[in-house]
mmCIF file of C-alpha atoms in Angstrom:
data_model
loop_
_atom_site.group_PDB
_atom_site.id
_atom_site.type_symbol
_atom_site.label_atom_id
_atom_site.label_comp_id
_atom_site.label_asym_id
_atom_site.label_seq_id
_atom_site.Cartn_x
_atom_site.Cartn_y
_atom_site.Cartn_z
ATOM 1 C CA MET I 1 -27.749 8.251 -2.211
ATOM 2 C CA GLN I 2 -25.383 6.848 -0.019
ATOM 3 C CA PRO I 3 -21.555 8.453 -0.653
ATOM 4 C CA ARG I 4 -19.331 6.207 -2.944
ATOM 5 C CA ASN I 5 -15.339 5.387 -2.459
ATOM 6 C CA GLU I 6 -14.172 6.597 -5.954
ATOM 7 C CA LEU I 7 -10.674 5.403 -5.073
ATOM 8 C CA TYR I 8 -9.014 2.837 -7.595
ATOM 9 C CA PRO I 9 -7.032 0.700 -6.011
ATOM 10 C CA VAL I 10 -3.620 -0.626 -7.598
ATOM 11 C CA PHE I 11 -0.552 -2.387 -6.465
ATOM 12 C CA LEU I 12 2.310 -0.925 -6.913
ATOM 13 C CA LYS I 13 5.768 -2.206 -7.141
ATOM 14 C CA VAL I 14 7.401 -0.080 -4.688
ATOM 15 C CA ASN I 15 11.035 -1.935 -5.437
ATOM 16 C CA ASN I 16 10.908 -0.534 -8.697
ATOM 17 C CA LEU I 17 9.916 2.908 -7.771
ATOM 18 C CA ASN I 18 11.618 5.892 -5.689
ATOM 19 C CA ILE I 19 10.126 6.844 -2.639
ATOM 20 C CA LEU I 20 10.704 9.445 -0.073
ATOM 21 C CA VAL I 21 9.433 9.496 3.298
ATOM 22 C CA VAL I 22 9.746 13.008 5.117
ATOM 23 C CA GLY I 23 10.062 12.500 9.006
ATOM 24 C CA GLY I 24 11.692 10.242 11.356
ATOM 25 C CA GLY I 25 9.215 10.204 14.384
ATOM 26 C CA ASN I 26 6.245 8.332 15.463
ATOM 27 C CA VAL I 27 4.003 9.250 12.158
ATOM 28 C CA GLY I 28 7.208 8.583 9.963
ATOM 29 C CA HIS I 29 7.804 5.304 11.710
ATOM 30 C CA GLU I 30 4.117 4.065 11.135
ATOM 31 C CA LYS I 31 4.113 5.130 7.645
ATOM 32 C CA LEU I 32 7.690 3.002 7.019
ATOM 33 C CA HIS I 33 6.629 0.362 9.006
ATOM 34 C CA PHE I 34 3.424 -0.608 7.118
ATOM 35 C CA LEU I 35 5.177 0.132 3.978
ATOM 36 C CA LEU I 36 7.753 -2.286 4.820
ATOM 37 C CA LYS I 37 5.503 -4.574 6.239
ATOM 38 C CA SER I 38 3.254 -4.808 2.833
ATOM 39 C CA SER I 39 6.392 -4.760 0.641
ATOM 40 C CA PRO I 40 10.045 -5.438 2.374
ATOM 41 C CA ASN I 41 12.019 -4.929 -0.615
ATOM 42 C CA ALA I 42 10.387 -1.080 -1.071
ATOM 43 C CA ASN I 43 13.068 1.276 -2.750
ATOM 44 C CA VAL I 44 12.828 4.126 0.057
ATOM 45 C CA GLU I 45 14.714 6.762 1.824
ATOM 46 C CA VAL I 46 13.956 8.860 4.937
ATOM 47 C CA VAL I 47 15.048 12.335 4.926
ATOM 48 C CA ALA I 48 14.575 13.939 9.079
ATOM 49 C CA LYS I 49 16.219 16.170 11.721
ATOM 50 C CA TRP I 50 16.111 13.423 13.850
ATOM 51 C CA PHE I 51 15.423 9.796 13.983
ATOM 52 C CA ALA I 52 13.167 7.668 16.754
ATOM 53 C CA PRO I 53 15.228 4.810 17.632
ATOM 54 C CA GLU I 54 12.526 2.228 16.292
ATOM 55 C CA THR I 55 12.774 4.429 13.036
ATOM 56 C CA ALA I 56 16.334 4.085 12.788
ATOM 57 C CA ALA I 57 15.960 0.398 14.093
ATOM 58 C CA LEU I 58 13.266 -0.602 11.203
ATOM 59 C CA ALA I 59 15.794 1.164 8.625
ATOM 60 C CA GLU I 60 18.916 -0.503 9.845
ATOM 61 C CA LYS I 61 16.942 -4.026 9.712
ATOM 62 C CA HIS I 62 15.971 -3.406 5.992
ATOM 63 C CA GLY I 63 18.913 -1.394 4.503
ATOM 64 C CA ILE I 64 16.664 2.032 4.125
ATOM 65 C CA LYS I 65 18.956 5.054 3.309
ATOM 66 C CA LEU I 66 18.430 8.051 6.563
ATOM 67 C CA ILE I 67 19.329 11.623 5.304
ATOM 68 C CA LYS I 68 19.882 13.256 8.387
ATOM 69 C CA GLY I 69 18.955 17.009 8.159
ATOM 70 C CA ARG I 70 16.147 19.355 7.065
ATOM 71 C CA TYR I 71 14.034 18.611 4.050
ATOM 72 C CA ARG I 72 14.874 20.684 0.960
ATOM 73 C CA LYS I 73 13.149 19.710 -2.457
ATOM 74 C CA LYS I 74 16.055 18.948 -3.929
ATOM 75 C CA TYR I 75 15.315 15.574 -2.366
ATOM 76 C CA LEU I 76 12.378 15.359 -4.621
ATOM 77 C CA LYS I 77 14.650 14.871 -7.524
ATOM 78 C CA ARG I 78 14.064 11.422 -9.080
ATOM 79 C CA ARG I 79 11.200 10.091 -7.317
ATOM 80 C CA HIS I 80 8.018 8.845 -7.895
ATOM 81 C CA ILE I 81 6.315 9.035 -4.578
ATOM 82 C CA VAL I 82 6.888 11.294 -1.608
ATOM 83 C CA VAL I 83 5.124 10.951 1.973
ATOM 84 C CA ALA I 84 4.887 13.716 4.476
ATOM 85 C CA ALA I 85 4.897 12.332 7.655
ATOM 86 C CA THR I 86 6.556 15.256 9.949
ATOM 87 C CA ASN I 87 4.237 16.937 12.758
ATOM 88 C CA ASP I 88 4.888 20.169 11.353
ATOM 89 C CA ALA I 89 1.503 20.668 8.776
ATOM 90 C CA ARG I 90 3.458 23.649 7.225
ATOM 91 C CA LEU I 91 6.440 21.631 6.233
ATOM 92 C CA ASN I 92 4.080 18.825 5.000
ATOM 93 C CA LYS I 93 2.045 21.337 3.094
ATOM 94 C CA ARG I 94 5.497 22.586 1.708
ATOM 95 C CA VAL I 95 6.335 19.046 0.826
ATOM 96 C CA HIS I 96 2.599 18.539 -1.129
ATOM 97 C CA ARG I 97 3.343 22.008 -3.162
ATOM 98 C CA HIS I 98 6.709 20.535 -4.258
ATOM 99 C CA ALA I 99 5.563 17.241 -4.899
ATOM 100 C CA LYS I 100 2.591 18.866 -7.005
ATOM 101 C CA ARG I 101 4.872 20.890 -9.119
ATOM 102 C CA ARG I 102 6.958 17.782 -9.943
ATOM 103 C CA TYR I 103 4.062 15.469 -11.124
ATOM 104 C CA LEU I 104 4.390 13.216 -7.953
ATOM 105 C CA LEU I 105 2.350 11.249 -6.356
ATOM 106 C CA ALA I 106 1.959 12.297 -2.455
ATOM 107 C CA ASN I 107 0.565 11.027 0.597
ATOM 108 C CA ILE I 108 0.685 14.033 3.405
ATOM 109 C CA ALA I 109 -0.150 12.381 6.863
ATOM 110 C CA ASP I 110 -3.621 13.130 8.670
ATOM 111 C CA THR I 111 -4.324 15.801 5.666
ATOM 112 C CA PRO I 112 -6.783 13.587 3.247
ATOM 113 C CA GLU I 113 -7.374 16.275 1.304
ATOM 114 C CA LEU I 114 -3.756 16.552 -0.097
ATOM 115 C CA CYS I 115 -3.247 12.969 -0.618
ATOM 116 C CA ASP I 116 -3.138 11.334 -3.994
ATOM 117 C CA PHE I 117 -3.385 8.365 -2.155
ATOM 118 C CA TYR I 118 -4.045 6.281 1.067
ATOM 119 C CA MET I 119 -2.067 3.767 2.723
ATOM 120 C CA GLY I 120 -4.836 1.575 3.731
ATOM 121 C CA GLY I 121 -5.202 -1.915 5.589
ATOM 122 C CA ILE I 122 -3.644 -4.849 4.166
ATOM 123 C CA VAL I 123 -4.036 -8.641 4.570
ATOM 124 C CA ASN I 124 -1.399 -10.273 3.154
ATOM 125 C CA LYS I 125 -1.324 -14.471 2.780
ATOM 126 C CA GLY I 126 1.687 -15.461 0.575
ATOM 127 C CA ASN I 127 0.489 -14.310 -3.133
ATOM 128 C CA VAL I 128 -2.708 -13.313 -1.809
ATOM 129 C CA LYS I 129 -3.194 -9.391 -0.929
ATOM 130 C CA ILE I 130 -6.204 -7.379 -0.122
ATOM 131 C CA ALA I 131 -6.088 -3.880 0.530
ATOM 132 C CA ILE I 132 -8.794 -2.030 2.479
ATOM 133 C CA SER I 133 -9.793 1.484 2.161
ATOM 134 C CA THR I 134 -12.380 3.378 4.460
ATOM 135 C CA ASN I 135 -11.679 6.499 1.745
ATOM 136 C CA GLY I 136 -9.598 8.177 4.546
ATOM 137 C CA LYS I 137 -12.542 8.624 6.675
ATOM 138 C CA SER I 138 -11.485 5.598 9.300
ATOM 139 C CA PRO I 139 -8.393 4.209 9.580
ATOM 140 C CA THR I 140 -9.595 1.966 12.778
ATOM 141 C CA THR I 141 -12.103 0.837 10.669
ATOM 142 C CA ALA I 142 -9.846 -0.227 7.734
ATOM 143 C CA LYS I 143 -7.740 -2.003 10.992
ATOM 144 C CA ARG I 144 -10.799 -3.915 12.348
ATOM 145 C CA LEU I 145 -11.273 -5.053 8.564
ATOM 146 C CA ARG I 146 -7.889 -6.389 8.255
ATOM 147 C CA GLN I 147 -8.243 -8.348 11.393
ATOM 148 C CA PHE I 148 -11.387 -10.094 10.535
ATOM 149 C CA PHE I 149 -10.119 -10.926 7.009
ATOM 150 C CA GLU I 150 -6.719 -12.401 8.274
ATOM 151 C CA GLU I 151 -8.839 -14.457 10.590
ATOM 152 C CA VAL I 152 -11.182 -15.866 8.163
ATOM 153 C CA ILE I 153 -8.584 -16.245 4.915
ATOM 154 C CA PRO I 154 -7.138 -19.704 5.744
ATOM 155 C CA GLU I 155 -3.521 -19.919 5.822
ATOM 156 C CA ASP I 156 -2.974 -22.516 3.066
ATOM 157 C CA VAL I 157 -4.770 -20.181 0.507
ATOM 158 C CA ASN I 158 -1.465 -19.687 -1.011
ATOM 159 C CA ARG I 159 -1.396 -23.244 -1.805
ATOM 160 C CA MET I 160 -4.410 -22.867 -3.791
ATOM 161 C CA VAL I 161 -3.266 -19.884 -5.962
ATOM 162 C CA GLU I 162 -0.087 -21.828 -6.485
ATOM 163 C CA ASN I 163 -1.801 -25.020 -7.923
ATOM 164 C CA LEU I 164 -4.358 -23.002 -10.047
ATOM 165 C CA ASN I 165 -1.515 -21.323 -11.225
ATOM 166 C CA GLU I 166 0.441 -24.251 -12.260
ATOM 167 C CA TYR I 167 -3.122 -25.677 -13.819
ATOM 168 C CA ARG I 168 -3.376 -22.647 -15.879
ATOM 169 C CA LYS I 169 -0.438 -23.042 -17.519
ATOM 170 C CA THR I 170 -1.688 -26.361 -18.933
ATOM 171 C CA ILE I 171 -5.281 -25.203 -19.895
ATOM 172 C CA LYS I 172 -5.549 -25.226 -23.977
ATOM 173 C CA GLY I 173 -7.737 -22.525 -25.919
ATOM 174 C CA ASP I 174 -8.106 -19.036 -25.978
ATOM 175 C CA PHE I 175 -8.115 -16.754 -23.170
ATOM 176 C CA GLU I 176 -12.468 -16.928 -22.833
ATOM 177 C CA ALA I 177 -11.835 -20.764 -22.558
ATOM 178 C CA LYS I 178 -9.065 -20.881 -19.983
ATOM 179 C CA VAL I 179 -11.368 -18.111 -17.751
ATOM 180 C CA GLU I 180 -14.440 -20.396 -18.439
ATOM 181 C CA GLN I 181 -12.569 -23.424 -16.654
ATOM 182 C CA LEU I 182 -10.907 -21.690 -13.906
ATOM 183 C CA ASN I 183 -14.016 -19.931 -13.074
ATOM 184 C CA THR I 184 -15.575 -23.688 -13.020
ATOM 185 C CA ILE I 185 -12.718 -24.722 -10.806
ATOM 186 C CA THR I 186 -13.299 -21.641 -8.237
ATOM 187 C CA GLU I 187 -16.713 -21.548 -8.028
ATOM 188 C CA SER I 188 -17.065 -23.497 -4.685
ATOM 189 C CA LEU I 189 -15.305 -20.785 -3.487
ATOM 190 C CA ILE I 190 -18.279 -18.768 -3.201
ATOM 191 C CA VAL I 191 -20.539 -19.639 -0.418
ATOM 192 C CA LYS I 192 -24.181 -19.869 -2.071
ATOM 193 C CA LYS I 193 -27.152 -18.919 0.224
ATOM 194 C CA ASP I 194 -29.604 -21.346 0.828
ATOM 195 C CA LYS I 195 -32.685 -21.374 -1.907
ATOM 196 C CA ASN I 196 -34.980 -20.777 1.358
ATOM 197 C CA ASP I 197 -33.562 -18.226 2.635
#
């Protein structure tokens, strides 16, 4: 039997959550970049002994607070999520240990067994967002799938979503009736195979 990806995908309102990134170098920059690319108003702070110029520039652009200094467990106070993204494996594991004692969700860079969640590939087209996971096995595959979906999903898909949202507000009846009508309208989005196939 083929292995199965048992991760449960969720879409977090990260502007309502307190996130800490530990690490200001290349890995910290990458994590911060992808977080802000998907959620420009994410409520995030970064702590590190030093910051790469691109990390500092990204933080300034988005109004992200940078805490210059050594990581201390006190920085986890009132956090919901922590991302450890340093090049020091021992420090990353310490962050993980501290996070688990506080029941925080943690992502420990390049250490899948210590991650409560992965930051996968994301396709964003207005209100439509698709997250791609390879169960932490191959970020490169997630990247290629993201590029594929960015090409095949039309740019005007957001207009369709907005129009359906307006139409949904006008539908009368109970929940099931509304779902049935919307399913009928959106049926054409699924490409049906020719009966001769």
